[in-house]
Amino acid sequence: MSNQPPPYGNPPDPQQGGYSQNPQQGGYSQNPQQGGYPPNPQQGDYRQYPQQPASYPQYPQQPQTGGYPPPQQPGGYPPYPQQGGYNPYPPAPQLQPVTPKRNPLGLILGVVAALLIVAVVAGSLIYTTRKSSQDQVTAYTAAKPGLNCDKGDGKWQALDSKATGICQSNGFLFTRTSDKSTVAELYFLGKNGAGFADSYRAAVDATIVSGDTEAGVGLNVHVQKDGGDGQIVIARANGDWIAESAPTSGTSTKLAEGFAPATKTWHLEVLVQGAVLTFSINNQVVTTVTDATFTKTTAIGLVLSDPTQAGVSANLSNFAYTPQPNSTLSFADAAATATVTTQELRTKPYSAAIPGPQCDKGNGAWAAPAVFGDTDTTIKCASTGLAVTQPANTPHFGFVSFYGPQGLITNDYSLSVQMDLSKNTGGCGSIASRGSDSTGGFLLFALCSDGSYVIARSEGADGLTQLKEGVGTAKAVQTVKVITKGSTHTFAVGGKTVATITDSTVAKTDFVGLVSFNLNDKATTSATTTFKNFVYAPSN
């Protein structure tokens, strides 16, 4: 399953007002009845969340000298809901150029009259220029956005055939009626179509009305006329949010990702200061990034998405566009800054004394089990660490995912964490590496309470393949470490290497994880592993 969206088609044909189709590029088809409005963007395959195994590996038996008896092997473990990655970037709206207005000079009746007229006209031109500039920097708000709903002088593009909009007393009910592979966008083209400032703040309130936990709403800035789609932030009902940049080629780049408390009501804001963008969700700044891919704005998009269900709707209200003072940072300098910042995020070690969602006070992107549909596993922050508890008789892992600092993670790295197994009698704690968004699989490095260890590969819904096993000395508290570099993976316990494996099944890392589980899914006691002093160190 690919995470990449289909490439964009050719730019709009100005004579047709629509988007041309290039079959070799996978472009968008044109609907001649739509009057040249852009079709819904292709959403692509949404990412798969970590999959639960169909069966557990056979764990090594300890010698019968007071150790634990061989555990019973659990039955099948159902997979979590599959989610798949979206890359929801549309071709830009077909915008009509704004023709500048000019004042007529009139007839020259004489030298004195000519001088007078020139003076008057010069003043008029100065006034016109200032007025035009002022038009572009005037703030605009719409309590009820959308064509035929906004009663002000904002210009909105008509929706395509896969979306509908209804004016309500409390906003604009925006609905995508079909095709879960696309997102719907409502484009704001500016006040009277006058254009946009280089720096501005865009905001909207959005309440998800229908759809599942994958239903999401978003805000799209720097929408481009030539088919590129600027930067977009989407927040979903399960709390997952992601900010991405999509150049004209259609290949998106993740700017940041994180996980907010699950809700259906969102207030989204993007502060655009040239190439510096600050994203806020529910009045909380979640990230500031620098992306110099785009320099101008021809539209702002309000986004509706659900990659797993065709019908989805949200109520949009309180849209606001507010011009801001221009940034003093040039786009060239911004590009250099972005490169340095991204390099730091991808090379600098990241640590969390108390890891996990709501526990880590840094910018690590942690996903709670509930994000994946697991409402059984519980997590608790304490001074002793992150306690991950798999309840008794629970047929799946207790899995907490880490997507890296600011949602960015490398392919090669080391992971270390202190695990306390004193409340996990008969169970195991684990580090998961090489997590894949496209398959939901990962590599599992587990240390069990009896001192045994096992290395296995989760293949998503296809179950686990055991790669290596061993026995050791049981200790309640141990520090474990995994070093992943290329196809080589090394597992260490208490500072001592216990196993090295070669596995090239998954070459790319989208997430890693901290895992707690019982060896027996019919166990009558819960399995709690407490994690502390987590360190993620990218390999340079």
Coordinates of C-alpha atoms in Angstrom, one line a residue:
M1 CA 0.0 0.0 0.0
S2 CA 1.5 3.3 -1.0
N3 CA 1.5 6.4 1.1
Q4 CA 2.1 8.7 -1.9
P5 CA -0.8 10.4 -3.6
P6 CA -1.3 10.2 -7.3
P7 CA 0.7 12.9 -9.1
Y8 CA -1.0 16.0 -10.1
G9 CA -2.3 16.5 -13.6
N10 CA -1.4 19.4 -15.9
P11 CA -2.1 23.0 -14.9
P12 CA -5.4 24.5 -15.8
D13 CA -6.2 25.3 -19.4
P14 CA -7.1 29.0 -19.2
Q15 CA -9.3 28.6 -22.3
Q16 CA -11.3 25.8 -20.8
G17 CA -11.4 27.0 -17.2
G18 CA -10.8 23.4 -16.0
Y19 CA -8.1 21.0 -15.3
S20 CA -6.7 18.9 -18.1
Q21 CA -6.1 15.2 -17.8
N22 CA -2.8 13.6 -18.5
P23 CA -3.3 9.8 -18.3
Q24 CA 0.4 9.2 -18.0
Q25 CA 0.6 11.5 -15.0
G26 CA -2.5 10.4 -13.2
G27 CA -4.0 13.8 -13.5
Y28 CA -7.6 14.8 -12.6
S29 CA -10.4 14.5 -15.1
Q30 CA -12.4 17.5 -15.9
N31 CA -16.1 17.8 -15.3
P32 CA -17.4 20.1 -18.1
Q33 CA -20.6 20.7 -16.1
Q34 CA -18.7 22.1 -13.2
G35 CA -17.7 25.3 -15.0
G36 CA -14.0 24.8 -14.4
Y37 CA -14.1 24.3 -10.6
P38 CA -11.3 22.0 -9.4
P39 CA -12.2 18.4 -8.6
N40 CA -11.8 17.0 -5.1
P41 CA -8.1 16.3 -4.3
Q42 CA -7.0 12.7 -4.2
Q43 CA -6.6 11.6 -0.6
G44 CA -4.5 8.4 -1.2
D45 CA -4.1 5.6 1.2
Y46 CA -4.3 6.5 4.9
R47 CA -1.7 5.1 7.1
Q48 CA -2.2 1.8 9.0
Y49 CA -1.9 2.0 12.7
P50 CA 0.1 -0.7 14.6
Q51 CA -1.5 -4.1 13.9
Q52 CA -2.1 -6.7 16.6
P53 CA -0.7 -10.1 15.8
A54 CA -2.8 -13.1 14.8
S55 CA -0.7 -15.2 17.2
Y56 CA 2.2 -14.8 19.6
P57 CA 5.6 -16.4 19.1
Q58 CA 6.7 -19.3 21.2
Y59 CA 8.7 -17.9 24.1
P60 CA 11.7 -19.8 25.4
Q61 CA 11.3 -22.1 28.4
Q62 CA 13.3 -21.3 31.5
P63 CA 15.0 -24.3 33.3
Q64 CA 12.7 -25.7 36.0
T65 CA 14.7 -24.5 38.9
G66 CA 12.2 -22.2 40.6
G67 CA 11.5 -20.2 37.5
Y68 CA 8.1 -19.7 36.0
P69 CA 6.5 -22.6 34.2
P70 CA 6.2 -22.4 30.4
P71 CA 3.4 -19.9 29.6
Q72 CA 0.4 -20.9 27.7
Q73 CA 0.3 -19.6 24.2
P74 CA -2.4 -17.1 23.6
G75 CA -5.0 -17.3 20.8
G76 CA -5.4 -15.0 17.9
Y77 CA -5.0 -11.3 18.5
P78 CA -7.4 -9.2 16.4
P79 CA -5.9 -6.3 14.5
Y80 CA -6.5 -2.7 15.3
P81 CA -8.6 -0.7 12.8
Q82 CA -6.5 0.0 9.8
Q83 CA -6.0 3.6 9.0
G84 CA -3.9 4.2 5.9
G85 CA -1.9 7.7 5.1
Y86 CA -3.5 10.5 3.4
N87 CA -2.0 13.1 1.2
P88 CA -4.9 15.3 0.6
Y89 CA -3.7 17.9 -1.7
P90 CA -5.9 19.3 -4.4
P91 CA -5.2 21.1 -7.6
A92 CA -5.7 24.8 -6.9
P93 CA -8.9 26.7 -7.8
Q94 CA -9.1 28.4 -11.2
L95 CA -8.9 32.0 -10.2
Q96 CA -9.6 35.0 -12.4
P97 CA -6.8 37.6 -12.4
V98 CA -7.6 41.0 -10.9
T99 CA -7.3 43.7 -13.4
P100 CA -5.8 46.9 -11.9
K101 CA -8.0 50.0 -12.2
R102 CA -6.6 53.1 -13.8
N103 CA -8.1 56.7 -13.8
P104 CA -8.5 58.4 -17.2
L105 CA -6.3 61.5 -17.7
G106 CA -8.8 63.4 -19.7
L107 CA -8.0 66.1 -22.3
I108 CA -5.1 68.5 -22.0
L109 CA -6.6 72.0 -22.6
G110 CA -3.5 74.1 -21.9
V111 CA -0.2 74.2 -20.1
V112 CA -1.7 75.4 -16.9
A113 CA -4.6 73.1 -17.2
A114 CA -2.3 70.2 -18.0
L115 CA -0.2 70.8 -14.9
L116 CA -3.3 71.0 -12.8
I117 CA -4.7 67.8 -14.3
V118 CA -1.4 66.0 -13.8
A119 CA -1.3 67.1 -10.2
V120 CA -4.9 66.0 -9.6
V121 CA -4.3 62.7 -11.4
A122 CA -1.1 62.0 -9.5
G123 CA -3.0 62.5 -6.3
S124 CA -5.8 60.3 -7.5
L125 CA -3.3 57.5 -8.5
I126 CA -1.6 57.7 -5.1
Y127 CA -5.1 57.4 -3.5
T128 CA -6.0 54.5 -5.7
T129 CA -2.8 52.7 -5.0
R130 CA -3.2 53.2 -1.3
K131 CA -6.8 52.1 -1.4
S132 CA -5.9 49.0 -3.5
S133 CA -3.2 48.1 -1.0
Q134 CA -5.6 48.7 1.9
D135 CA -8.1 46.4 0.3
Q136 CA -5.6 43.6 0.3
V137 CA -4.7 44.1 4.0
T138 CA -8.2 44.6 5.3
A139 CA -9.3 41.9 7.7
Y140 CA -12.4 39.8 6.7
T141 CA -14.6 37.6 8.8
A142 CA -17.6 35.4 8.0
A143 CA -19.7 33.9 10.8
K144 CA -21.2 31.6 8.1
P145 CA -18.6 31.0 5.4
G146 CA -19.4 29.7 1.9
L147 CA -21.0 30.7 -1.4
N148 CA -24.5 32.1 -0.9
C149 CA -24.1 31.7 2.9
D150 CA -21.6 34.5 3.6
K151 CA -23.6 37.8 3.2
G152 CA -20.5 39.9 3.1
D153 CA -18.2 40.8 0.2
G154 CA -16.0 37.7 0.5
K155 CA -15.6 35.6 -2.6
W156 CA -16.1 31.8 -2.3
Q157 CA -15.7 29.2 -5.0
A158 CA -18.6 26.9 -5.8
L159 CA -18.3 23.3 -4.6
D160 CA -17.8 20.4 -6.9
S161 CA -20.3 17.6 -7.5
K162 CA -19.0 15.5 -4.5
A163 CA -19.7 18.1 -1.9
T164 CA -22.7 20.1 -0.7
G165 CA -23.2 23.0 1.6
I166 CA -26.3 24.2 3.5
C167 CA -26.6 27.5 5.4
Q168 CA -27.7 27.0 9.0
S169 CA -28.3 29.3 11.8
N170 CA -25.0 28.4 13.4
G171 CA -22.8 28.1 10.3
F172 CA -22.2 26.3 7.0
L173 CA -23.0 22.6 7.0
F174 CA -20.3 21.2 4.7
T175 CA -20.8 17.6 3.5
R176 CA -18.7 15.3 1.3
T177 CA -21.3 13.0 -0.2
S178 CA -19.2 10.4 -1.9
D179 CA -15.7 9.1 -2.6
K180 CA -13.7 8.5 0.5
S181 CA -10.5 8.7 -1.5
T182 CA -10.8 12.5 -1.7
V183 CA -11.0 15.4 0.6
A184 CA -13.5 18.2 0.1
E185 CA -12.4 21.8 0.1
L186 CA -14.3 25.1 0.4
Y187 CA -12.1 27.9 -1.1
F188 CA -12.0 31.5 0.1
L189 CA -10.7 33.7 -2.8
G190 CA -10.4 36.9 -0.8
K191 CA -12.5 39.9 0.0
N192 CA -14.0 41.0 -3.4
G193 CA -11.3 38.7 -4.9
A194 CA -8.7 41.4 -4.1
G195 CA -6.0 39.0 -3.1
F196 CA -4.0 38.2 0.0
A197 CA -1.2 39.7 2.0
D198 CA 2.1 37.9 2.3
S199 CA 1.6 37.5 6.0
Y200 CA -1.8 36.8 7.6
R201 CA -3.7 34.8 10.1
A202 CA -6.4 32.4 9.0
A203 CA -8.8 30.7 11.4
V204 CA -12.1 28.7 11.5
D205 CA -14.3 26.9 13.9
A206 CA -15.3 23.4 12.8
T207 CA -17.5 20.8 14.5
I208 CA -17.6 17.3 13.0
V209 CA -21.2 16.3 12.6
S210 CA -21.0 12.9 10.9
G211 CA -18.2 10.4 10.1
D212 CA -16.1 8.0 12.2
T213 CA -13.1 8.6 14.4
E214 CA -11.1 9.3 11.2
A215 CA -13.3 12.2 10.3
G216 CA -11.2 15.4 10.1
V217 CA -11.4 19.1 9.4
G218 CA -8.6 21.3 8.2
L219 CA -7.2 24.6 7.1
N220 CA -5.2 25.1 4.0
V221 CA -3.0 28.2 3.4
H222 CA -0.8 29.3 0.5
V223 CA -3.2 27.5 -2.0
Q224 CA -1.6 27.9 -5.4
K225 CA -3.1 28.8 -8.8
D226 CA -0.8 26.4 -10.7
G227 CA -1.9 23.2 -9.0
G228 CA 0.2 23.1 -5.9
D229 CA -1.6 23.3 -2.6
G230 CA 0.5 25.1 0.0
Q231 CA 0.5 23.9 3.6
I232 CA -2.4 22.1 5.3
V233 CA -3.2 21.1 8.8
I234 CA -5.9 18.5 9.5
A235 CA -7.3 17.5 12.9
R236 CA -9.3 14.3 13.3
A237 CA -11.9 13.2 15.8
N238 CA -9.4 10.7 17.3
G239 CA -7.1 13.6 18.2
D240 CA -4.5 12.9 15.5
W241 CA -3.3 16.1 13.7
I242 CA -0.8 16.5 10.9
A243 CA 0.7 19.5 9.1
E244 CA 2.1 18.9 5.6
S245 CA 3.5 20.8 2.6
A246 CA 2.5 19.8 -0.9
P247 CA 4.5 21.2 -3.8
T248 CA 3.1 21.3 -7.3
S249 CA 4.5 17.9 -8.1
G250 CA 2.0 16.4 -5.6
T251 CA 4.6 14.7 -3.3
S252 CA 3.8 15.9 0.2
T253 CA 6.3 16.5 3.0
K254 CA 5.3 16.1 6.6
L255 CA 6.1 19.3 8.5
A256 CA 4.9 18.2 11.9
E257 CA 2.5 15.7 13.6
G258 CA 1.0 15.3 17.0
F259 CA -1.9 14.0 19.1
A260 CA -4.4 16.2 20.9
P261 CA -7.3 15.1 23.1
A262 CA -10.0 13.4 21.0
T263 CA -12.8 15.7 20.2
K264 CA -15.2 16.6 17.4
T265 CA -15.0 20.4 18.0
W266 CA -11.9 22.2 16.7
H267 CA -10.7 25.8 16.5
L268 CA -7.9 25.9 13.9
E269 CA -5.5 28.8 13.2
V270 CA -2.5 29.2 11.0
L271 CA -0.3 32.3 11.4
V272 CA 1.5 32.9 8.1
Q273 CA 4.5 35.2 8.4
G274 CA 6.1 34.8 5.0
A275 CA 7.7 31.3 5.1
V276 CA 7.2 30.9 8.9
L277 CA 4.0 29.2 9.9
T278 CA 2.6 28.7 13.4
F279 CA -0.2 26.2 13.7
S280 CA -2.7 26.4 16.6
I281 CA -5.3 23.9 17.6
N282 CA -8.0 24.7 20.1
N283 CA -6.2 27.9 21.1
Q284 CA -2.9 26.0 21.8
V285 CA 0.1 26.5 19.6
V286 CA 1.2 23.0 18.5
T287 CA 4.1 23.8 16.3
T288 CA 6.0 26.5 14.4
V289 CA 7.7 25.5 11.2
T290 CA 9.5 27.1 8.4
D291 CA 8.7 26.2 4.8
A292 CA 9.7 28.4 1.9
T293 CA 8.1 26.3 -0.8
F294 CA 5.4 28.9 -1.4
T295 CA 5.6 32.6 -1.5
K296 CA 2.1 33.7 -2.5
T297 CA -1.5 32.9 -1.7
T298 CA -4.4 32.7 -4.2
A299 CA -6.9 31.0 -2.0
I300 CA -7.4 29.6 1.5
G301 CA -9.1 26.2 1.8
L302 CA -11.4 24.9 4.5
V303 CA -11.0 21.1 4.5
L304 CA -13.2 18.1 5.2
S305 CA -11.8 14.5 5.2
D306 CA -12.5 11.0 6.2
P307 CA -10.4 8.3 4.5
T308 CA -12.5 5.4 5.8
Q309 CA -16.0 6.6 5.2
A310 CA -17.5 8.2 2.2
G311 CA -20.1 10.4 3.9
V312 CA -18.7 13.0 6.3
S313 CA -19.9 16.4 7.3
A314 CA -18.9 19.3 9.6
N315 CA -20.3 22.6 10.6
L316 CA -18.0 25.5 9.7
S317 CA -18.3 28.9 11.4
N318 CA -16.4 32.1 12.4
F319 CA -14.0 32.1 9.5
A320 CA -11.4 34.9 9.8
Y321 CA -8.7 36.3 7.6
T322 CA -6.5 38.9 9.2
P323 CA -3.4 40.4 7.5
Q324 CA -0.3 40.7 9.6
P325 CA 2.9 42.8 9.3
N326 CA 5.3 41.3 6.8
S327 CA 8.1 39.1 8.1
T328 CA 11.6 40.5 8.2
L329 CA 13.0 37.1 7.3
S330 CA 13.5 36.7 3.5
F331 CA 12.3 33.5 1.9
A332 CA 15.9 32.6 1.1
D333 CA 16.9 33.0 4.7
A334 CA 13.8 31.1 5.8
A335 CA 14.7 28.2 3.5
A336 CA 18.1 28.0 5.1
T337 CA 16.6 28.2 8.6
A338 CA 14.1 25.4 7.7
T339 CA 17.0 23.2 6.5
V340 CA 18.9 23.7 9.8
T341 CA 15.8 23.2 12.0
T342 CA 14.8 20.0 10.2
Q343 CA 18.3 18.7 10.4
E344 CA 18.4 19.3 14.1
L345 CA 15.1 17.5 14.6
R346 CA 16.4 14.6 12.6
T347 CA 19.8 14.3 14.2
K348 CA 19.5 15.6 17.8
P349 CA 18.8 13.0 20.5
Y350 CA 15.4 13.3 22.3
S351 CA 14.8 12.2 25.8
A352 CA 11.8 12.1 28.1
A353 CA 12.2 11.2 31.8
I354 CA 8.5 10.3 31.9
P355 CA 7.6 9.3 28.3
G356 CA 4.1 9.0 26.8
P357 CA 1.1 11.2 25.9
Q358 CA 0.4 14.0 28.4
C359 CA 3.5 12.8 30.4
D360 CA 6.3 14.0 28.1
K361 CA 6.4 17.8 28.5
G362 CA 8.6 18.2 25.4
N363 CA 7.7 18.2 21.7
G364 CA 7.6 14.4 21.3
A365 CA 4.6 13.1 19.3
W366 CA 3.0 10.3 21.4
A367 CA -0.2 8.5 20.5
A368 CA -2.3 6.9 23.2
P369 CA -3.8 3.5 22.6
A370 CA -7.3 5.0 22.3
V371 CA -6.1 6.8 19.1
F372 CA -5.9 3.3 17.5
G373 CA -9.2 2.2 18.8
D374 CA -7.8 0.4 21.8
T375 CA -10.1 1.5 24.7
D376 CA -8.9 -1.4 27.0
T377 CA -5.3 -0.5 27.6
T378 CA -4.8 2.2 30.2
I379 CA -1.9 4.6 30.7
K380 CA -1.0 6.6 33.7
C381 CA 1.7 9.3 34.3
A382 CA 3.5 9.1 37.6
S383 CA 6.9 10.2 39.1
T384 CA 7.9 6.5 38.7
G385 CA 7.3 6.6 34.9
L386 CA 4.6 5.8 32.3
A387 CA 2.5 2.9 33.5
V388 CA 1.0 0.9 30.6
T389 CA -1.6 -1.6 31.7
Q390 CA -3.1 -4.4 29.6
P391 CA -6.1 -5.6 31.5
A392 CA -6.8 -9.2 32.2
N393 CA -8.4 -11.2 29.4
T394 CA -7.5 -8.6 26.8
P395 CA -6.6 -10.0 23.4
H396 CA -4.1 -7.4 22.2
F397 CA -1.0 -5.5 23.0
G398 CA -0.9 -2.4 25.2
F399 CA 0.9 -0.2 22.6
V400 CA 1.9 3.5 23.0
S401 CA 3.4 5.0 19.8
F402 CA 6.1 7.5 19.4
Y403 CA 6.3 9.4 16.1
G404 CA 9.5 11.4 16.9
P405 CA 10.1 15.0 18.1
Q406 CA 7.5 17.2 16.4
G407 CA 6.3 14.1 14.5
L408 CA 9.6 13.6 12.6
I409 CA 11.6 10.4 12.9
T410 CA 14.6 8.9 11.1
N411 CA 15.1 5.4 9.7
D412 CA 18.3 4.7 11.8
Y413 CA 18.5 5.3 15.5
S414 CA 18.9 3.8 19.0
L415 CA 16.1 3.5 21.5
S416 CA 16.6 2.9 25.2
V417 CA 14.2 2.9 28.2
Q418 CA 14.1 1.6 31.7
M419 CA 11.4 -1.0 32.3
D420 CA 9.8 -2.0 35.6
L421 CA 8.2 -5.4 35.3
S422 CA 7.4 -5.8 39.0
K423 CA 3.6 -5.6 38.2
N424 CA 3.8 -7.7 35.1
T425 CA 4.2 -11.2 36.5
G426 CA 4.0 -13.7 33.7
G427 CA 4.1 -10.9 31.1
C428 CA 6.6 -8.8 29.1
G429 CA 7.6 -5.2 28.3
S430 CA 8.9 -4.3 24.9
I431 CA 10.4 -1.7 22.6
A432 CA 8.9 -1.7 19.1
S433 CA 11.0 -0.4 16.3
R434 CA 10.6 0.1 12.5
G435 CA 6.8 0.8 12.8
S436 CA 5.3 1.1 9.4
D437 CA 2.3 3.3 8.5
S438 CA 1.6 1.4 5.3
T439 CA 1.4 -2.1 6.9
G440 CA 0.9 -1.5 10.6
G441 CA 3.9 -3.9 11.2
F442 CA 6.9 -3.5 13.4
L443 CA 9.8 -5.3 15.1
L444 CA 9.2 -6.3 18.7
F445 CA 12.1 -6.6 21.2
A446 CA 10.5 -8.0 24.4
L447 CA 11.9 -8.7 27.8
C448 CA 9.7 -10.9 30.1
S449 CA 9.4 -11.0 33.8
D450 CA 11.1 -14.4 34.0
G451 CA 14.2 -13.0 32.3
S452 CA 13.5 -14.5 28.9
Y453 CA 13.6 -12.4 25.8
V454 CA 12.2 -12.7 22.3
I455 CA 12.6 -10.8 19.1
A456 CA 9.7 -11.0 16.6
R457 CA 8.4 -9.2 13.5
S458 CA 4.8 -8.2 13.4
E459 CA 3.4 -8.4 9.9
G460 CA 0.3 -6.5 10.6
A461 CA -2.9 -8.6 10.4
D462 CA -0.8 -11.6 9.2
G463 CA 0.6 -12.1 12.7
L464 CA 4.1 -12.4 14.3
T465 CA 7.2 -14.2 13.0
Q466 CA 9.6 -15.1 15.7
L467 CA 13.2 -14.2 14.8
K468 CA 15.2 -14.9 18.0
E469 CA 14.8 -16.0 21.6
G470 CA 16.8 -16.5 24.7
V471 CA 16.8 -16.8 28.5
G472 CA 18.3 -14.6 31.1
T473 CA 18.2 -13.6 34.8
A474 CA 14.9 -12.3 36.0
K475 CA 15.1 -8.7 37.4
A476 CA 12.2 -6.4 38.3
V477 CA 13.9 -3.3 36.7
Q478 CA 16.0 -3.4 33.6
T479 CA 17.2 -0.9 31.0
V480 CA 16.8 -2.2 27.5
K481 CA 18.2 -0.8 24.3
V482 CA 17.6 -1.4 20.6
I483 CA 20.0 -0.1 17.9
T484 CA 18.5 -0.1 14.4
K485 CA 20.8 0.7 11.5
G486 CA 19.8 -0.4 8.0
S487 CA 18.9 -4.1 8.2
T488 CA 20.9 -4.7 11.4
H489 CA 19.1 -4.6 14.7
T490 CA 20.8 -5.1 18.1
F491 CA 19.1 -5.8 21.4
A492 CA 20.8 -5.1 24.7
V493 CA 19.6 -5.7 28.3
G494 CA 21.3 -4.1 31.3
G495 CA 24.1 -2.7 29.0
K496 CA 24.9 -6.1 27.6
T497 CA 24.2 -7.1 24.0
V498 CA 22.0 -10.3 24.0
A499 CA 21.1 -10.6 20.3
T500 CA 21.7 -9.1 16.9
I501 CA 19.4 -9.9 14.0
T502 CA 19.3 -9.0 10.3
D503 CA 15.9 -8.1 8.9
S504 CA 15.2 -5.9 5.9
T505 CA 11.5 -6.4 5.7
V506 CA 10.8 -2.8 6.7
A507 CA 13.3 -0.3 5.5
K508 CA 11.5 2.9 6.6
T509 CA 10.4 3.9 10.1
D510 CA 7.2 5.8 10.7
F511 CA 6.9 5.2 14.4
V512 CA 8.3 3.3 17.3
G513 CA 6.6 2.1 20.5
L514 CA 6.5 1.1 24.1
V515 CA 4.5 -2.1 24.7
S516 CA 3.1 -4.1 27.6
F517 CA 1.4 -7.5 27.4
N518 CA 0.5 -10.7 29.1
L519 CA 1.9 -14.0 27.6
N520 CA -1.6 -15.4 27.9
D521 CA -4.5 -13.5 26.5
K522 CA -6.8 -15.4 29.0
A523 CA -4.7 -14.3 32.0
T524 CA -6.8 -13.4 35.0
T525 CA -4.4 -10.6 36.1
S526 CA -3.4 -7.4 34.3
A527 CA 0.0 -6.8 32.9
T528 CA 1.6 -3.4 33.9
T529 CA 4.9 -2.3 32.6
T530 CA 6.3 1.1 33.8
F531 CA 8.6 3.0 31.4
K532 CA 11.1 5.7 32.4
N533 CA 14.1 7.6 31.0
F534 CA 13.2 7.1 27.4
V535 CA 15.9 8.2 24.8
Y536 CA 15.6 8.3 21.1
A537 CA 18.9 9.0 19.4
P538 CA 19.0 9.3 15.6
S539 CA 22.1 7.8 13.9
N540 CA 24.2 10.5 12.2

